Coordinates of C-alpha atoms and ligand atoms in Angstrom, one line a residue:
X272 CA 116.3 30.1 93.9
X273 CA 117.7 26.8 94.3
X274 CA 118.5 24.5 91.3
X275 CA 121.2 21.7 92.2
X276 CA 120.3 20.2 89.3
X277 CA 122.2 18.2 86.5
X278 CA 122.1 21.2 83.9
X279 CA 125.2 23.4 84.9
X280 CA 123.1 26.4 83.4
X281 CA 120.2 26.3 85.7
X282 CA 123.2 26.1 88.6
X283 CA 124.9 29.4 87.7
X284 CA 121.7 30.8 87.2
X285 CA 120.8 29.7 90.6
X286 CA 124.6 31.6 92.0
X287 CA 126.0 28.0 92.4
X288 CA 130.0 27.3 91.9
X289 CA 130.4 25.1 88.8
X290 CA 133.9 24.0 87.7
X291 CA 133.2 25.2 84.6
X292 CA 132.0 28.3 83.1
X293 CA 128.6 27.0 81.0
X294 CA 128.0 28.3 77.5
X295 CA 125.3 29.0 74.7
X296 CA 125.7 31.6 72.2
X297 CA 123.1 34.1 70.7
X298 CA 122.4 33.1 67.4
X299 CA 124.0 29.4 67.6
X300 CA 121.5 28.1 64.9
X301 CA 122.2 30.6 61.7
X302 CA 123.1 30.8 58.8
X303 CA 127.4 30.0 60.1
X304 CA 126.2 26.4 59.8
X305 CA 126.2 24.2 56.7
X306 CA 123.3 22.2 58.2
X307 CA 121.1 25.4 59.0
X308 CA 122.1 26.6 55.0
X309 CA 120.9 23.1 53.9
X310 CA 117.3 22.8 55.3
X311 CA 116.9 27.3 54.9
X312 CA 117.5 26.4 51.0
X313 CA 115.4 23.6 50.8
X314 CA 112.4 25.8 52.9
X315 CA 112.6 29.0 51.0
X316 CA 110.6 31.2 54.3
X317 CA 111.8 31.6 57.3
X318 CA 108.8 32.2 58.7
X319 CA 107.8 28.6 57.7
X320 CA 110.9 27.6 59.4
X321 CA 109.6 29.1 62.5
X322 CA 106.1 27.7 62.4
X323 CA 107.0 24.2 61.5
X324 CA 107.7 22.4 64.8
X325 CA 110.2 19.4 63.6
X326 CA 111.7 21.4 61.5
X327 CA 112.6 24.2 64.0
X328 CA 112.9 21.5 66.8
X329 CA 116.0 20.3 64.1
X330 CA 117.4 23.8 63.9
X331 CA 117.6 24.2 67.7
X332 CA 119.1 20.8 68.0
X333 CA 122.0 21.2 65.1
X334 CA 124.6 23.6 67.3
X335 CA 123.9 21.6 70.3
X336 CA 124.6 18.2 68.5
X337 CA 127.9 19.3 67.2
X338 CA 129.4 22.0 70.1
X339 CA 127.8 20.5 73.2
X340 CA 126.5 24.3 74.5
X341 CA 124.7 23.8 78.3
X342 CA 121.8 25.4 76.8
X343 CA 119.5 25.0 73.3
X344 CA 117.8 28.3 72.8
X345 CA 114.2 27.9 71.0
X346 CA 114.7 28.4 67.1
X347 CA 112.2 30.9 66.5
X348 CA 112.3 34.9 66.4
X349 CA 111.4 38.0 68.4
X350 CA 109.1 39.1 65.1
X351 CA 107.3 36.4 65.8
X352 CA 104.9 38.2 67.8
X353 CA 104.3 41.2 65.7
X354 CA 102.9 38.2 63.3
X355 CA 100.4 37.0 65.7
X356 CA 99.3 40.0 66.8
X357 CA 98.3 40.4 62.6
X358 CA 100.9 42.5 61.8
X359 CA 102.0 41.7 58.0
X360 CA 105.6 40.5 58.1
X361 CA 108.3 39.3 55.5
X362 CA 111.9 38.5 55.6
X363 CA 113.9 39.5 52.7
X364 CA 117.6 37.9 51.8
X365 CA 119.3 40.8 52.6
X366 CA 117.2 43.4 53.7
X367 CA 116.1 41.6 56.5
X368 CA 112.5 41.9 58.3
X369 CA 109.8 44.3 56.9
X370 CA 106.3 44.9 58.5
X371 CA 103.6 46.8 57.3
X372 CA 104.3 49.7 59.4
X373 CA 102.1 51.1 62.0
X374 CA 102.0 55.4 61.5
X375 CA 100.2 55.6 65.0
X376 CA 97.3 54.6 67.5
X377 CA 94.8 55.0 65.0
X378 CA 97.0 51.8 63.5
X379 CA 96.5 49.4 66.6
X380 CA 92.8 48.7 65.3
X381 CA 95.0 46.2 63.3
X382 CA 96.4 44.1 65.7
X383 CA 94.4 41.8 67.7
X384 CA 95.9 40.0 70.9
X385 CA 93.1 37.8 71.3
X386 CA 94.3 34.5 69.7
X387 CA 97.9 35.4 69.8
X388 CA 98.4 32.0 72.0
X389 CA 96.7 30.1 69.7
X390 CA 98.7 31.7 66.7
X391 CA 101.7 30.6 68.5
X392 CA 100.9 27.3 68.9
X393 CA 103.7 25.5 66.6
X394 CA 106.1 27.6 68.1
X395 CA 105.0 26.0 71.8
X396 CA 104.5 22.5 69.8
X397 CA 108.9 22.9 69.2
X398 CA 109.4 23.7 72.7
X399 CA 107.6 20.5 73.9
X400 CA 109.3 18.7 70.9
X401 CA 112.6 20.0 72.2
X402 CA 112.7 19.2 75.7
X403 CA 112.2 15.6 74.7
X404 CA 115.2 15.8 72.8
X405 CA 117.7 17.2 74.9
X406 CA 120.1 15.3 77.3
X407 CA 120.3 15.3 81.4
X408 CA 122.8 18.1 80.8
X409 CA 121.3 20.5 78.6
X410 CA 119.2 23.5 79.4
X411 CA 116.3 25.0 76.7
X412 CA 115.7 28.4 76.8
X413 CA 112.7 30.4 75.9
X414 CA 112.9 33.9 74.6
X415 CA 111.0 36.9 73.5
X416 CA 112.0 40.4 72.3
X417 CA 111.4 42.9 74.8
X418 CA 108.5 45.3 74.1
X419 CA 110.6 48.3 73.3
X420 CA 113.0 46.7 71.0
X421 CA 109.9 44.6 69.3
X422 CA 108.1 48.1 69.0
X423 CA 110.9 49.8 66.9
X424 CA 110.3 46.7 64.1
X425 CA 106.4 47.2 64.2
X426 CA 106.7 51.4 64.1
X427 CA 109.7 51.9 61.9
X428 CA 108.8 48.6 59.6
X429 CA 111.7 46.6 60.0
X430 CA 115.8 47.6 61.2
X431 CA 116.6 51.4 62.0
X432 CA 119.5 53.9 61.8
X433 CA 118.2 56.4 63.9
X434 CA 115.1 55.1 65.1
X435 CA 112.7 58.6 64.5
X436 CA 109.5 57.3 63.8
X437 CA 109.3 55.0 66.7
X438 CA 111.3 57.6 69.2
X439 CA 108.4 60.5 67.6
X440 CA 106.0 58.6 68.7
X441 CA 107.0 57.5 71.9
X442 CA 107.8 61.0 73.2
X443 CA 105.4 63.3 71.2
X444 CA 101.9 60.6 72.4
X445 CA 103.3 59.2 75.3
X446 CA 99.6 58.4 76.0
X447 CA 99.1 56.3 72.3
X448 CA 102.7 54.9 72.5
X449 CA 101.3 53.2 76.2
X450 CA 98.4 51.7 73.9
X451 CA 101.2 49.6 71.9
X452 CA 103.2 49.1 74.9
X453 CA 100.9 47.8 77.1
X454 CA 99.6 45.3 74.7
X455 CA 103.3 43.9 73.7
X456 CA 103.7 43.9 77.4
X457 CA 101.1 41.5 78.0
X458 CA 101.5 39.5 75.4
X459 CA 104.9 38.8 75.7
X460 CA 104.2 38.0 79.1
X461 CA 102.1 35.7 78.5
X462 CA 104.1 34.1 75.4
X463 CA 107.1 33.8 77.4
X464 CA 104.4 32.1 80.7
X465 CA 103.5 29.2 77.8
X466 CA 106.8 28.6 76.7
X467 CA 107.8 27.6 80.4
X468 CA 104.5 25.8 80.5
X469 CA 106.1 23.8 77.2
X470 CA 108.7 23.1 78.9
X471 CA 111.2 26.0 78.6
X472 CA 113.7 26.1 81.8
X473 CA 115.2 29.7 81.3
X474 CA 113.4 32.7 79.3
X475 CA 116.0 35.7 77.6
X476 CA 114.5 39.1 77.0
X477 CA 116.5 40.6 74.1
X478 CA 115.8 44.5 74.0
X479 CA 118.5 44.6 71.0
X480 CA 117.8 48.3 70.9
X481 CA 117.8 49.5 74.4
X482 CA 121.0 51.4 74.3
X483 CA 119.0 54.1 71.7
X484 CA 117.2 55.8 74.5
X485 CA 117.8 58.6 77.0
X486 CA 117.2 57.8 80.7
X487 CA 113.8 59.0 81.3
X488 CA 112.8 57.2 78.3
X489 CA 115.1 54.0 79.0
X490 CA 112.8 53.4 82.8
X491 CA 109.2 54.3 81.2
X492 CA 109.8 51.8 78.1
X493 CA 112.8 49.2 79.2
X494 CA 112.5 49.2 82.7
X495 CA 109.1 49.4 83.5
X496 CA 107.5 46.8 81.0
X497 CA 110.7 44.8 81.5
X498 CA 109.3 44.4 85.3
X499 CA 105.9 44.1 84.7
X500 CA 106.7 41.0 82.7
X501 CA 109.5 39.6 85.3
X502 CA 106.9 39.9 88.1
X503 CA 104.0 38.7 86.4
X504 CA 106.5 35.4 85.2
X505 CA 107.2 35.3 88.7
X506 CA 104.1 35.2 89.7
X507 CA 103.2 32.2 87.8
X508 CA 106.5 30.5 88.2
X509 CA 108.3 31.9 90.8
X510 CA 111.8 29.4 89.8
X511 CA 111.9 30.1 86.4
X512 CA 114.8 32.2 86.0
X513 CA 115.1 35.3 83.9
X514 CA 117.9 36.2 81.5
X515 CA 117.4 40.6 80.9
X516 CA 119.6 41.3 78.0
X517 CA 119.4 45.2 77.5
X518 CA 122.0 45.8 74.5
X519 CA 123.6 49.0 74.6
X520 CA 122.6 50.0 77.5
X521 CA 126.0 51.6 79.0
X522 CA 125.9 52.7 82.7
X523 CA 121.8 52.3 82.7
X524 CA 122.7 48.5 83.2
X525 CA 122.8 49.6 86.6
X526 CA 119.3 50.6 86.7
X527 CA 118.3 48.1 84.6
X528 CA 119.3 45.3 86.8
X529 CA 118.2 46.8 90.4
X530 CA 115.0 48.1 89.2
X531 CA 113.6 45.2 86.8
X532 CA 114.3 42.0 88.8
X533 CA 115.8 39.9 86.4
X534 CA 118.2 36.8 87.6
X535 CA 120.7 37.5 85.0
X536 CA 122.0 40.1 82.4
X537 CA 123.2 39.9 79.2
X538 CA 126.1 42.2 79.0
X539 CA 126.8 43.2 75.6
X540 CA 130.6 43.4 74.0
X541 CA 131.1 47.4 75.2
X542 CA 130.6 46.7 79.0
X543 CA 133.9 46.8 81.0
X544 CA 134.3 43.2 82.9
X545 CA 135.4 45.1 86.1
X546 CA 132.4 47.0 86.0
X547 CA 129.8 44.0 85.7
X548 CA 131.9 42.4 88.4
X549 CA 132.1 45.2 90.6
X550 CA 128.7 47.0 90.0
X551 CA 126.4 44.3 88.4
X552 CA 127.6 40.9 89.7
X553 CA 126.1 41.4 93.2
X554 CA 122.3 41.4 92.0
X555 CA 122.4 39.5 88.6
X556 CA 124.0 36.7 87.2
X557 CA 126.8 38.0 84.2
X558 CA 126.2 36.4 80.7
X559 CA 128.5 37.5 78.1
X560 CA 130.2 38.7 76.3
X561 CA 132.7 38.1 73.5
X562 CA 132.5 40.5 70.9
X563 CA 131.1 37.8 67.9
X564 CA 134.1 39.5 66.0
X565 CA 136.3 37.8 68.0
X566 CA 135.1 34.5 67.5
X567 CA 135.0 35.3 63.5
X568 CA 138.8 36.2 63.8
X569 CA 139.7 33.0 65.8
X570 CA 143.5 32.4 66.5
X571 CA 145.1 33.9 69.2
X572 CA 142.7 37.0 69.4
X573 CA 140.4 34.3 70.4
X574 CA 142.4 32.8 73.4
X575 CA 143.8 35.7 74.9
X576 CA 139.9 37.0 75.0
X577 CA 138.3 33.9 76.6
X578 CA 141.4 33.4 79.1
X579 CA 141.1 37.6 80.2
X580 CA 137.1 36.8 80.8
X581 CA 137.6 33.7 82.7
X582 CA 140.3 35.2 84.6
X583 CA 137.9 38.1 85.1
X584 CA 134.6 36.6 86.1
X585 CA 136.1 34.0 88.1
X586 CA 134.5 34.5 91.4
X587 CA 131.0 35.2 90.1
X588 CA 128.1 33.6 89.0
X589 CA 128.8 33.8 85.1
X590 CA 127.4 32.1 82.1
X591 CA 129.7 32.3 78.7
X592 CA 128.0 33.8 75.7
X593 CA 128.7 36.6 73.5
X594 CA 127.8 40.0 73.6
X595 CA 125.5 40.0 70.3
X596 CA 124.5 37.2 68.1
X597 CA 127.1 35.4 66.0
X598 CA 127.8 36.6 62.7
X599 CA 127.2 34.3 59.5
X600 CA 130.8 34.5 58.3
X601 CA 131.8 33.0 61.3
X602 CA 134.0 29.6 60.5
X603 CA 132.5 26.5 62.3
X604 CA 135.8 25.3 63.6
X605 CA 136.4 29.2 65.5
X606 CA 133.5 27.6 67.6
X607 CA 134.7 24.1 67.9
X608 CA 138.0 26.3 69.1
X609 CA 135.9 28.1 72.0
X610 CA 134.6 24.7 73.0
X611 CA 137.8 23.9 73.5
X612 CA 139.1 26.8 75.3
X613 CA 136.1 26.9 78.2
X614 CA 136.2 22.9 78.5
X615 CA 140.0 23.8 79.4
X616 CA 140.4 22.9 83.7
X617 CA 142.4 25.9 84.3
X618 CA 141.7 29.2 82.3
X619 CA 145.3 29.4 80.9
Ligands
LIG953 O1 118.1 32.5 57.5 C1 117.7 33.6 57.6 O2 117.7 34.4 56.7 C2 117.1 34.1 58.9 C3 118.1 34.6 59.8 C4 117.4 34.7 61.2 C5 117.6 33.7 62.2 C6 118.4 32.4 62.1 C7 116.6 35.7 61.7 C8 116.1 36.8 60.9 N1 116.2 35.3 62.9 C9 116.8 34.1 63.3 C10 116.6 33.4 64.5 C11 116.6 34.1 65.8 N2 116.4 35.4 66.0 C12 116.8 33.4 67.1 C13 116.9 31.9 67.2 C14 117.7 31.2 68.1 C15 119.2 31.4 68.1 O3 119.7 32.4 68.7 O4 119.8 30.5 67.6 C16 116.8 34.5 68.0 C17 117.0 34.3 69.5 C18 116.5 35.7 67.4 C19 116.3 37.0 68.0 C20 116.2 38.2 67.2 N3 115.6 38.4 66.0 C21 116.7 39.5 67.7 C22 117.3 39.7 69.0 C23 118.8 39.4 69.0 C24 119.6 40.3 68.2 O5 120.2 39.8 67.2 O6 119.7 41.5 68.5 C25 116.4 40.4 66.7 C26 116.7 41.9 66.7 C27 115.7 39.8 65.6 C28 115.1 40.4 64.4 C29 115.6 39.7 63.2 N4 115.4 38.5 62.8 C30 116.1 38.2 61.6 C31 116.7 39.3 61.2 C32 117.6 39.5 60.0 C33 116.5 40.3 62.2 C34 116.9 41.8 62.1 C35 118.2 42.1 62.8 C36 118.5 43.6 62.7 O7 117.6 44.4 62.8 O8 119.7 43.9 62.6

């Protein structure tokens, strides 16, 4: 891959030296800032927020505007799909996502992938909106959730503790569970092919809930749909790079990254930084990962992390981020801080 390009995102992602580490963070538009909080009162459904392209074109905008991050990533969300596949979905202030659960294969007669594209279309109308807004030096990113991790929301009906509907199905009708799987596969294949067509530069998978299963179960419903959809992005646009981001996923990250073909990994805030140097860094580009806690804390917690990851990831291709979403307590100036500390010439 070669990107020599003005975005200092699409360079590391390419294994090019920049002087600086670049930086987005999961979750930079949220519910942390004021001007998020402003227009999520004045629209009271998210879901509207995601389907109304100037709107969510704004939202994507806001934490670039006032942090400078290298990339904008697409304000939209991974449930997104379940909803135009016809899945009934809600968000609820404080419960979070619920969907009309699916008990089984004789469920998927509800879903329809035809016109999922067309569904989608506001969400492609903000990437297109987007890329007109961003400067010479700013990278937009697509995303999508990974099959598995957007599975466990449409099986279990929104977040899980220990995940047993969704992991009874998947290993007691292994055959069924393929029927889902394959069509989230596709889909999100091509979802994540029209968002590059819109004009997205960089696509993240998030499998949030990766690190649940065992290793037999990790290949057939990570790693194997996670490669189908690489190589079929690949196919289509061979340069657009991908971003794997398998949460969780402990020493499997090793498998993960030599058997799906992604460009780059997400490493979440558990992975030791000598072991994604040593053992990951070879075959993927390292984005991560700052526990959010961290970044709530601020003060010299903070520093001393950023300045032990720089110091760390030094001679590898490594994009700043953290290693899960950032959390809505967070205090906006902790992130003004961080700006500070990776715009810093020498690590400290
Ligand atoms: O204002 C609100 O109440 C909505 C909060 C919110 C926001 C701002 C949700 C609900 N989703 C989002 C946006 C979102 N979600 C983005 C936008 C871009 C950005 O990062 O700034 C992205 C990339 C996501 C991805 C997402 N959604 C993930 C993967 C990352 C992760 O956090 O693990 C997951 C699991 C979701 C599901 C989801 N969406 C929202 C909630 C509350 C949840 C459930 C989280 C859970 O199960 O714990």
């Amino acid at each position: 891959m070669t990107a020599s390009s003005t975005k200092p995102l699409l360079n590391v992602l390419a294994r090019e030296k920049t002087p600086l580490p670049p930086w987005w963070l999961m979750r930079q538009a949220g519910r942390y800032l004021p001007e998020y909080r402003a227009v999520r009162n004045r629209i009271g459904s998210f879901l509207e927020l995601c389907l109304s392209p100037v709107l969510a074109a704004e939202l994507t905008m806001q934490p670039v505007r006032r942090y400078g991050m290298d990339a904008a990533i697409l304000f939209s969300d991974i449930l997104i799909l379940p909803y135009a596949l016809g899945q009934a979905l809600e968000y609820r202030d404080g419960t979070g996502p619920v969907l009309e659960a699916l008990a089984g294969p004789g469920d998927l007669g509800r879903l329809n992938a035809v016109d999922v594209l067309s569904r989608l279309a506001p969400v492609l109308e903000t990437v297109e909106r987007v890329r007109g807004m961003l400067g010479p030096r700013t990278a937009l990113i697509g995303f999508a959730g990974a099959p598995w991790t957007v599975a466990t929301y449409m099986v279990e009906g929104g977040t899980s503790r220990d995940f047993h509907r969704v992991k009874s199905w998947a290993y007691g009708d292994p055959l069924g569970f393929a029927r889902l799987m394959e069509m989230l596969t596709e889909a999100t294949g091509e979802l994540l092919a029209a968002q590059v067509a819109a004009g997205a530069e960089a696509v993240q998978l998030f499998d949030s809930w990766a690190g649940v299963l065992p290793e037999t179960y990790f290949v057939r419903w990570v790693i194997r749909p996670t490669a189908r959809i690489v190589a079929f992005l690949k196919d289509r646009y061979p340069r657009c790079p991908v971003i794997g981001f398998p949460r969780a996923a402990g020493v499997l990250y090793e498998r993960y990254v030599t058997e799906t073909g992604v460009d780059a990994v997400g490493l979440d805030p558990t992975v030791p930084l000598g072991f994604a140097v040593a053992r990951l860094g070879g075959r993927a580009v390292l984005q991560g990962n700052l526990d959010p806690v961290l970044l709530l804390v601020g003060g010299s917690s903070l520093e001393a992390a950023v300045v032990e990851m720089r110091h760390s990831f030094a001679a590898t291709p490594w994009i700043f981020n953290l290693g899960h979403g950032v959390l809505p307590e967070t205090p906006v100036e902790n992130v003004a801080t961080l700006a500070r500390l990776l715009a810093a010439p020498e690590p400290g």
